[in-house]
PDB file of C-alpha atoms in Angstrom:
ATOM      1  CA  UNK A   3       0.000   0.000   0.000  1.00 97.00           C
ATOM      2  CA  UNK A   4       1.660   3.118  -1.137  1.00 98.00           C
ATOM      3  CA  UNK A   5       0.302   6.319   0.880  1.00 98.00           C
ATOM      4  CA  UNK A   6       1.230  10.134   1.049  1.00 98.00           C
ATOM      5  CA  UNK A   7       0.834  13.341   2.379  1.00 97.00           C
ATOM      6  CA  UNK A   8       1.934  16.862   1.953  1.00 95.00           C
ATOM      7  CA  UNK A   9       4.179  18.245   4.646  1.00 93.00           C
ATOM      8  CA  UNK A  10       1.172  20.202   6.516  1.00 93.00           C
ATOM      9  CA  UNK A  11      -0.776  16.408   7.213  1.00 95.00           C
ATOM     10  CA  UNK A  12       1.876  13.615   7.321  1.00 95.00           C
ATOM     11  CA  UNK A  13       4.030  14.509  10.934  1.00 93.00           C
ATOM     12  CA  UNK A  14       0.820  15.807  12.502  1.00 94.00           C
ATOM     13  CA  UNK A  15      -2.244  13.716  11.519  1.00 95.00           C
ATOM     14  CA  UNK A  16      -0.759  10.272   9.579  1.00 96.00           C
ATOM     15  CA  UNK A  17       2.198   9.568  11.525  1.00 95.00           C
ATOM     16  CA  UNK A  18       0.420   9.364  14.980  1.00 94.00           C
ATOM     17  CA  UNK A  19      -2.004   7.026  13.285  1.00 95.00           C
ATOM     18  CA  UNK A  20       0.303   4.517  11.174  1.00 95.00           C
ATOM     19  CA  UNK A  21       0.947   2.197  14.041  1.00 95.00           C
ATOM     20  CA  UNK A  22      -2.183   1.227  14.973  1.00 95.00           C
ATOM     21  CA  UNK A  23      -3.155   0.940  11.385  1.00 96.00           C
ATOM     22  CA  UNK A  24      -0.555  -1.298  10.679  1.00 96.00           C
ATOM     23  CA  UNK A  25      -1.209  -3.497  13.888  1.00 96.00           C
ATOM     24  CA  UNK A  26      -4.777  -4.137  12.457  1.00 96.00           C
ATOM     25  CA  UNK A  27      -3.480  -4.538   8.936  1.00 96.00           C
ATOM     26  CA  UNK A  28       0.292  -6.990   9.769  1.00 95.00           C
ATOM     27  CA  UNK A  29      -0.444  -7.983   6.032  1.00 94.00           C
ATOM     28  CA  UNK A  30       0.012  -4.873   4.292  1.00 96.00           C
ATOM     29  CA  UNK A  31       3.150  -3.160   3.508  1.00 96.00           C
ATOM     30  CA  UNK A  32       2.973   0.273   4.023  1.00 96.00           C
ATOM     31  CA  UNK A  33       5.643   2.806   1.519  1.00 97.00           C
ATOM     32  CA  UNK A  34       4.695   6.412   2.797  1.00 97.00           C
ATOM     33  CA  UNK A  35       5.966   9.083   0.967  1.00 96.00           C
ATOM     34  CA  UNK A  36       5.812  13.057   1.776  1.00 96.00           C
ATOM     35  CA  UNK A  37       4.952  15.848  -1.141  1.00 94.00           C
ATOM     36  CA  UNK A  38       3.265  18.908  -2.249  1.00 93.00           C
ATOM     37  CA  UNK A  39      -0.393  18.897  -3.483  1.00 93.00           C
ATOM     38  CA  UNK A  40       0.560  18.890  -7.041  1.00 92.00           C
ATOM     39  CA  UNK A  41       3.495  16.609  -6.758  1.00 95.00           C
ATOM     40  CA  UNK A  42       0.813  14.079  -4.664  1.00 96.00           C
ATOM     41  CA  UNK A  43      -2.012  14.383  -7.522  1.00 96.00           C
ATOM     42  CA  UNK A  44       0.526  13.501  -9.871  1.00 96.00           C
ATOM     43  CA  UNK A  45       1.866  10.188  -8.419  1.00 97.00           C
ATOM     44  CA  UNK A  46      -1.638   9.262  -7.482  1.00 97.00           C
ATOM     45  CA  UNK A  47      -2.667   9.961 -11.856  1.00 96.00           C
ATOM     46  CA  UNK A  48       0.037   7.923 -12.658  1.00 95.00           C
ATOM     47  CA  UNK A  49      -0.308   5.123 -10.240  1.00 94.00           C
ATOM     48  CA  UNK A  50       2.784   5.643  -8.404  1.00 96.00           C
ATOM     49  CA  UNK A  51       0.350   6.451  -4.731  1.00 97.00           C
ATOM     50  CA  UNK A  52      -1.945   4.745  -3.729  1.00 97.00           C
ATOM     51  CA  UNK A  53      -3.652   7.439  -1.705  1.00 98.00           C
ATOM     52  CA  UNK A  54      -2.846  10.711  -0.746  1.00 98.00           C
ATOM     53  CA  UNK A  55      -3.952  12.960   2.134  1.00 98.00           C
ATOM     54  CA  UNK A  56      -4.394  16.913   1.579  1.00 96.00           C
ATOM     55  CA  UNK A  57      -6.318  20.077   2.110  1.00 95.00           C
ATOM     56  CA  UNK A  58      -9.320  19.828  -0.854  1.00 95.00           C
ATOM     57  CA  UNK A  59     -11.145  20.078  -3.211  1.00 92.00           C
ATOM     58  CA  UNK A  60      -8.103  19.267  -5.970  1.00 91.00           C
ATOM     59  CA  UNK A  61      -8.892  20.793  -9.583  1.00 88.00           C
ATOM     60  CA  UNK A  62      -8.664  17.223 -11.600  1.00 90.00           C
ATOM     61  CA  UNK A  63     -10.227  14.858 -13.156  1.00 91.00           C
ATOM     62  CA  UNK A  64     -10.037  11.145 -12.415  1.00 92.00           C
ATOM     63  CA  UNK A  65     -10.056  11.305  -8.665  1.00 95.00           C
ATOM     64  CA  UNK A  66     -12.038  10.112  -6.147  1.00 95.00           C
ATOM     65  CA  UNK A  67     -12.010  12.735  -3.220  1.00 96.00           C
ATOM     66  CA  UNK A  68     -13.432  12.448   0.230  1.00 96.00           C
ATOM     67  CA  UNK A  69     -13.305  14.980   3.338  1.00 97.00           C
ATOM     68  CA  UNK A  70     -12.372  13.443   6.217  1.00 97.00           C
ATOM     69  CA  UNK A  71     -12.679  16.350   8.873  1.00 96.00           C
ATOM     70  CA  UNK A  72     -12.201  20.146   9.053  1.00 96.00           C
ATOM     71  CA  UNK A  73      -9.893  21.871  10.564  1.00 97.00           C
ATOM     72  CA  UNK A  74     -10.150  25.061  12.413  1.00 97.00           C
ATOM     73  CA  UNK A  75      -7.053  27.270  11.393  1.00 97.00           C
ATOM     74  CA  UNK A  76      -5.205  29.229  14.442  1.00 97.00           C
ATOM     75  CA  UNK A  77      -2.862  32.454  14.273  1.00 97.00           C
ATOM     76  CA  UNK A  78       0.873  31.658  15.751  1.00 97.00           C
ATOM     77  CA  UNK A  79       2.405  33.853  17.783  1.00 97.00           C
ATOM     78  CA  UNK A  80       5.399  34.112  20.510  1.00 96.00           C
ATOM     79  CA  UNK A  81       4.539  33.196  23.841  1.00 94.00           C
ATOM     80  CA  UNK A  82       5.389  36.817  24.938  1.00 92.00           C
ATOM     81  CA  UNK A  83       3.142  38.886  22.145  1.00 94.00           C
ATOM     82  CA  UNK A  84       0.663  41.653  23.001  1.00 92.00           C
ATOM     83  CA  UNK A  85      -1.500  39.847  20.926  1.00 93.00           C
ATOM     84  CA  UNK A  86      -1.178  36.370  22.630  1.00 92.00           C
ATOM     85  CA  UNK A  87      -3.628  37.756  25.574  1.00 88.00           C
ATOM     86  CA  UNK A  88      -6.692  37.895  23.027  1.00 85.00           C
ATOM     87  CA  UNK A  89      -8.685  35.878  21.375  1.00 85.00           C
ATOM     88  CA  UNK A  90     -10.428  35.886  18.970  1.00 93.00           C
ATOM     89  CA  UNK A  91      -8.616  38.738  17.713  1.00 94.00           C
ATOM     90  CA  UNK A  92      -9.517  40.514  13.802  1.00 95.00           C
ATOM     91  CA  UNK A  93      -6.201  39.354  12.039  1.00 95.00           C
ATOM     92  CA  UNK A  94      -5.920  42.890  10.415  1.00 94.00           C
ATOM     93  CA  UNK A  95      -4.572  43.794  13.670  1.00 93.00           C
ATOM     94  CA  UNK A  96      -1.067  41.557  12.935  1.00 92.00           C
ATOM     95  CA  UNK A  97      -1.144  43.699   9.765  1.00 89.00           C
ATOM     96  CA  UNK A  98       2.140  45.115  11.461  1.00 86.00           C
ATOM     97  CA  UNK A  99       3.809  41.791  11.484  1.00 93.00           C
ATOM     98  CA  UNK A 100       6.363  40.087   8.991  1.00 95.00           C
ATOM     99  CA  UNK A 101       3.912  37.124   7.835  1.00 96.00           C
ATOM    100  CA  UNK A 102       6.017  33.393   7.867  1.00 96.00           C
ATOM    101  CA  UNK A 103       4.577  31.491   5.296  1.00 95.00           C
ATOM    102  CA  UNK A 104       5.179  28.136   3.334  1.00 93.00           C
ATOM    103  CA  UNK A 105       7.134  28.400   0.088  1.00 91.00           C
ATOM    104  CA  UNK A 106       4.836  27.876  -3.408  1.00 88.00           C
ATOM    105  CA  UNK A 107       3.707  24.801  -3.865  1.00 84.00           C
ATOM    106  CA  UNK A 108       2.512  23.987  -0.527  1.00 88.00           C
ATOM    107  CA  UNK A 109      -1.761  24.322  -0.608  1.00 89.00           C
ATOM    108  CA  UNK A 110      -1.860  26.208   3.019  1.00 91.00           C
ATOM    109  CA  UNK A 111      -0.155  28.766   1.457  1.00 92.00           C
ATOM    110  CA  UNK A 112      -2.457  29.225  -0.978  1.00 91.00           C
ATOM    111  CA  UNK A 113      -5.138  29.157   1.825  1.00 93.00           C
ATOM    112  CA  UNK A 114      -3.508  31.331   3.868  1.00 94.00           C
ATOM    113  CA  UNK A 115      -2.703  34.083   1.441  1.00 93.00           C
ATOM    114  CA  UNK A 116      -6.898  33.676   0.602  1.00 94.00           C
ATOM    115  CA  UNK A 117      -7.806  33.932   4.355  1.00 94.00           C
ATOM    116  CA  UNK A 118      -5.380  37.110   4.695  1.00 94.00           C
ATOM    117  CA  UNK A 119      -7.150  38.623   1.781  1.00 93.00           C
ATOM    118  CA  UNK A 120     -10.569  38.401   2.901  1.00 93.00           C
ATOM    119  CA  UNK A 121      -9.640  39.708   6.161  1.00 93.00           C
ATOM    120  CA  UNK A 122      -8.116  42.330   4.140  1.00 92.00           C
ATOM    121  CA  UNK A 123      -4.821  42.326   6.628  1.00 92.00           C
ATOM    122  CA  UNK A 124      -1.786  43.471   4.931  1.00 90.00           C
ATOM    123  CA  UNK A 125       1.416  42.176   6.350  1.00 91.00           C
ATOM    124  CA  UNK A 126       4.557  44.719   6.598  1.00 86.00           C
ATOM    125  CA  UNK A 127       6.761  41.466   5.209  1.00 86.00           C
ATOM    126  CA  UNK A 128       6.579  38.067   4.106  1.00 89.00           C
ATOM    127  CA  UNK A 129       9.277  35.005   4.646  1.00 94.00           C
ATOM    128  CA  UNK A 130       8.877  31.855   2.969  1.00 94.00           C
ATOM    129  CA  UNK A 131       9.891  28.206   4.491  1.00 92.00           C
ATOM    130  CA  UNK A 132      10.081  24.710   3.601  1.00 86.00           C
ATOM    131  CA  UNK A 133       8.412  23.712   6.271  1.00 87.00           C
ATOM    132  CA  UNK A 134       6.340  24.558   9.807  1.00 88.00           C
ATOM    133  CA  UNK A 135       9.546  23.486  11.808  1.00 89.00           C
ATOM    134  CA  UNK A 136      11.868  26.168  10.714  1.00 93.00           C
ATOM    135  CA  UNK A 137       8.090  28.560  10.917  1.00 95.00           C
ATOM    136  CA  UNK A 138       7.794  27.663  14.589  1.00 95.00           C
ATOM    137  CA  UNK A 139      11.259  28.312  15.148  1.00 95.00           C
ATOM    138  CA  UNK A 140      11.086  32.130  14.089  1.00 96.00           C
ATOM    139  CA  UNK A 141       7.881  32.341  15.618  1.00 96.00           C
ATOM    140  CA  UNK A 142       9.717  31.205  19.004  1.00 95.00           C
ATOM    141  CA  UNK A 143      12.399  33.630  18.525  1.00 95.00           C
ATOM    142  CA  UNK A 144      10.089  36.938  17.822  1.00 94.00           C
ATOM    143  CA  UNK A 145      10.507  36.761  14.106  1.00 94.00           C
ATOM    144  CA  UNK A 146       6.894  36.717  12.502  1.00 95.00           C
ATOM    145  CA  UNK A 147       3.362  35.129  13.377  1.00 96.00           C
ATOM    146  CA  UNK A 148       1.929  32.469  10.987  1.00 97.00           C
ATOM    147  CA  UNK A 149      -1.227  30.348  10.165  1.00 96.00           C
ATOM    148  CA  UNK A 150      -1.172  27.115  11.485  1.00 96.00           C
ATOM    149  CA  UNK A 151      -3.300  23.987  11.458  1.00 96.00           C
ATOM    150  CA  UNK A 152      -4.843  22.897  14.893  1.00 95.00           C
ATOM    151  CA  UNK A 153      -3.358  19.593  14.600  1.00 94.00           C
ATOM    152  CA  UNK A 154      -0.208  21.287  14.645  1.00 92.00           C
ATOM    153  CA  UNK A 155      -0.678  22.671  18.244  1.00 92.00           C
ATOM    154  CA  UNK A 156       1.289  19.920  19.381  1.00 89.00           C
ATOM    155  CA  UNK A 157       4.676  21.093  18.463  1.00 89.00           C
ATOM    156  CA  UNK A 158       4.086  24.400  18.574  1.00 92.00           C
ATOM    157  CA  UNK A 159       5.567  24.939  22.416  1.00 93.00           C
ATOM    158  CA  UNK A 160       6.956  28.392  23.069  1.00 93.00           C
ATOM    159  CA  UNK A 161       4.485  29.577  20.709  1.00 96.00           C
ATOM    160  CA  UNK A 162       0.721  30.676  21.740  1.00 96.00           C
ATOM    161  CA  UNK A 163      -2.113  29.850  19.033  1.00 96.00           C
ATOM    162  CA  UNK A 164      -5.017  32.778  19.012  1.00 96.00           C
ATOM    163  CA  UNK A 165      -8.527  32.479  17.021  1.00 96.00           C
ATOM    164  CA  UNK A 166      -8.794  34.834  14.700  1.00 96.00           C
ATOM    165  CA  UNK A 167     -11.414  36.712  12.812  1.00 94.00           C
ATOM    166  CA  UNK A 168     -13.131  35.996  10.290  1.00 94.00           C
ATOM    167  CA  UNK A 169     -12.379  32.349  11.095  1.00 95.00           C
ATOM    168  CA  UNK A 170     -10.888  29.850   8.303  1.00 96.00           C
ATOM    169  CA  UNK A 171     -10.700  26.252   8.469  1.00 96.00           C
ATOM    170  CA  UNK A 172      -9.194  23.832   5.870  1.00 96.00           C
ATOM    171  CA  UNK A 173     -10.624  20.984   4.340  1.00 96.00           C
ATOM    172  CA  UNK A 174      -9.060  17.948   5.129  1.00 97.00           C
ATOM    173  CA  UNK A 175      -9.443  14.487   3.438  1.00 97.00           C
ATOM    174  CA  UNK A 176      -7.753  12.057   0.573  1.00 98.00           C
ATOM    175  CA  UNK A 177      -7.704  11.409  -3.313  1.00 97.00           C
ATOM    176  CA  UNK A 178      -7.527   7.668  -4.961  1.00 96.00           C
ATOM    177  CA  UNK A 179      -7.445   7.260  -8.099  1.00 95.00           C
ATOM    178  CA  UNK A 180     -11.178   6.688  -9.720  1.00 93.00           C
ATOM    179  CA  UNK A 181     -11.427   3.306 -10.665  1.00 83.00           C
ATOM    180  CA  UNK A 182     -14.009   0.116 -10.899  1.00 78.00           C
ATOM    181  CA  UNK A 183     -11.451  -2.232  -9.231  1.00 87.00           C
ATOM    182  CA  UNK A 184      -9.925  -0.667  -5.729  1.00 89.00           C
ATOM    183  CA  UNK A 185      -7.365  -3.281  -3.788  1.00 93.00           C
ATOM    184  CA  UNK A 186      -8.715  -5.026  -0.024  1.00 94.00           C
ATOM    185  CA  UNK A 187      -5.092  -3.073   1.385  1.00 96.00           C
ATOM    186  CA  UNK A 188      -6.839   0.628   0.135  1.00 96.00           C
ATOM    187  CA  UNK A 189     -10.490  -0.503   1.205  1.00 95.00           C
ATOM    188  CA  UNK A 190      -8.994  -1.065   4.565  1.00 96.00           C
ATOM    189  CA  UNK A 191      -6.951   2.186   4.829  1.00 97.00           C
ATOM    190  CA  UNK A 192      -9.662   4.659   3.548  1.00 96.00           C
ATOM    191  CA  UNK A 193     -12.076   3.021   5.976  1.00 95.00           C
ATOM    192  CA  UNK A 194      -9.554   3.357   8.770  1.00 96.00           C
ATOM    193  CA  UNK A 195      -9.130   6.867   7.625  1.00 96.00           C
ATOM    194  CA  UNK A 196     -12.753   7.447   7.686  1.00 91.00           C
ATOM    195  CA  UNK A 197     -13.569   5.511  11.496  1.00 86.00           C
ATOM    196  CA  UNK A 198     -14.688   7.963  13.893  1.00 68.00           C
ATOM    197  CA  UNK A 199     -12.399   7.470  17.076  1.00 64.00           C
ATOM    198  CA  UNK A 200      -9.468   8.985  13.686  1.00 60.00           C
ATOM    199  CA  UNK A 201     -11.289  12.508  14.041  1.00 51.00           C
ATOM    200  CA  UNK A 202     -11.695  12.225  17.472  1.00 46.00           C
ATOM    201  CA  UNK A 203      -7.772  11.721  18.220  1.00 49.00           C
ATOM    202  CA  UNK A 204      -6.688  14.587  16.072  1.00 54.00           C
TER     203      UNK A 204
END
């Protein structure tokens, strides 16, 4: 069974839950691989993924998508920020901050610029990372503020995540490719993926 995930899902959400998966499954192999959204709808078009988990809906044909959950979205900011003592605060009012953002390619940066543009908040900079580790790092040491996922609350210490307003949430869920035949090994994953105590534990 070859699975995937882009960056934003795979430490927080599908690691946690791979062990217990594979404790009710001995039988299946598991190759995992991490990616960006279009890098992850690629493999899964040409067969080389099995299933992949990302923020949706996915422009393209071919796929079977399903939402698993949604995800509130949280504003990061140092422990010690005059903003940190509010909540739910309007995000225009971080206007004044350098905004730490994912490079292109990654889809929460595409949903973060979209939530930043409805709330009309204009940010006095913008850095781009790789990935939420090195974000949470210059969010630690007084750098920027960000928009993180709630499942990422986890490793997010020295950090304080606000509400903000308008609220966001992303769409969480999986792609497969459409097809009349689907193996017992991605039956049993998707249905795993899709059991009730695997929203609960996020």
């Amino acid at each position: 069974l070859r699975i995937a995930a882009i960056p934003t899902i795979l430490p927080y959400f599908l690691a946690p839950l791979l062990k217990s998966f594979c404790a009710l499954h001995p039988g299946v192999q598991l190759h995992l691989r991490e990616g960006t959204t279009n890098e992850l709808i690629e493999q899964v078009l040409n067969g080389a993924v099995d299933v992949a988990l990302l923020s949706l809906p996915v422009d393209s044909a071919g796929l079977v998508m399903k939402e698993l959950f949604r995800e509130p979205l949280f504003l990061a900011v140092p422990k010690n920020h005059p903003l940190a003592e509010t909540s739910p605060v309007p995000l225009r009012r971080a206007s004044k901050e350098r905004l730490l953002i994912l490079k292109d390619g990654h889809c929460l940066r595409d949903e973060t610029l979209a939530v930043c543009a409805r709330a009309r908040a204009h940010f006095a900079a913008q850095f781009e990372a790789d990935q939420f580790v090195t974000i949470f790092e210059l969010i630690r040491g007084g750098f920027g503020v960000s928009i993180v996922p709630e499942m990422a609350r986890a490793f997010s210490q020295g950090c304080t995540l606000i509400e903000f307003e308008p609220a966001a949430q992303r769409r969480v869920g999986y792609i497969r490719l459409e097809r009349r035949y689907v193996s017992k090994a991605v039956d049993a994953f998707t249905a795993f993926l899709s059991s009730p105590s695997k929203k609960s534990s996020r």
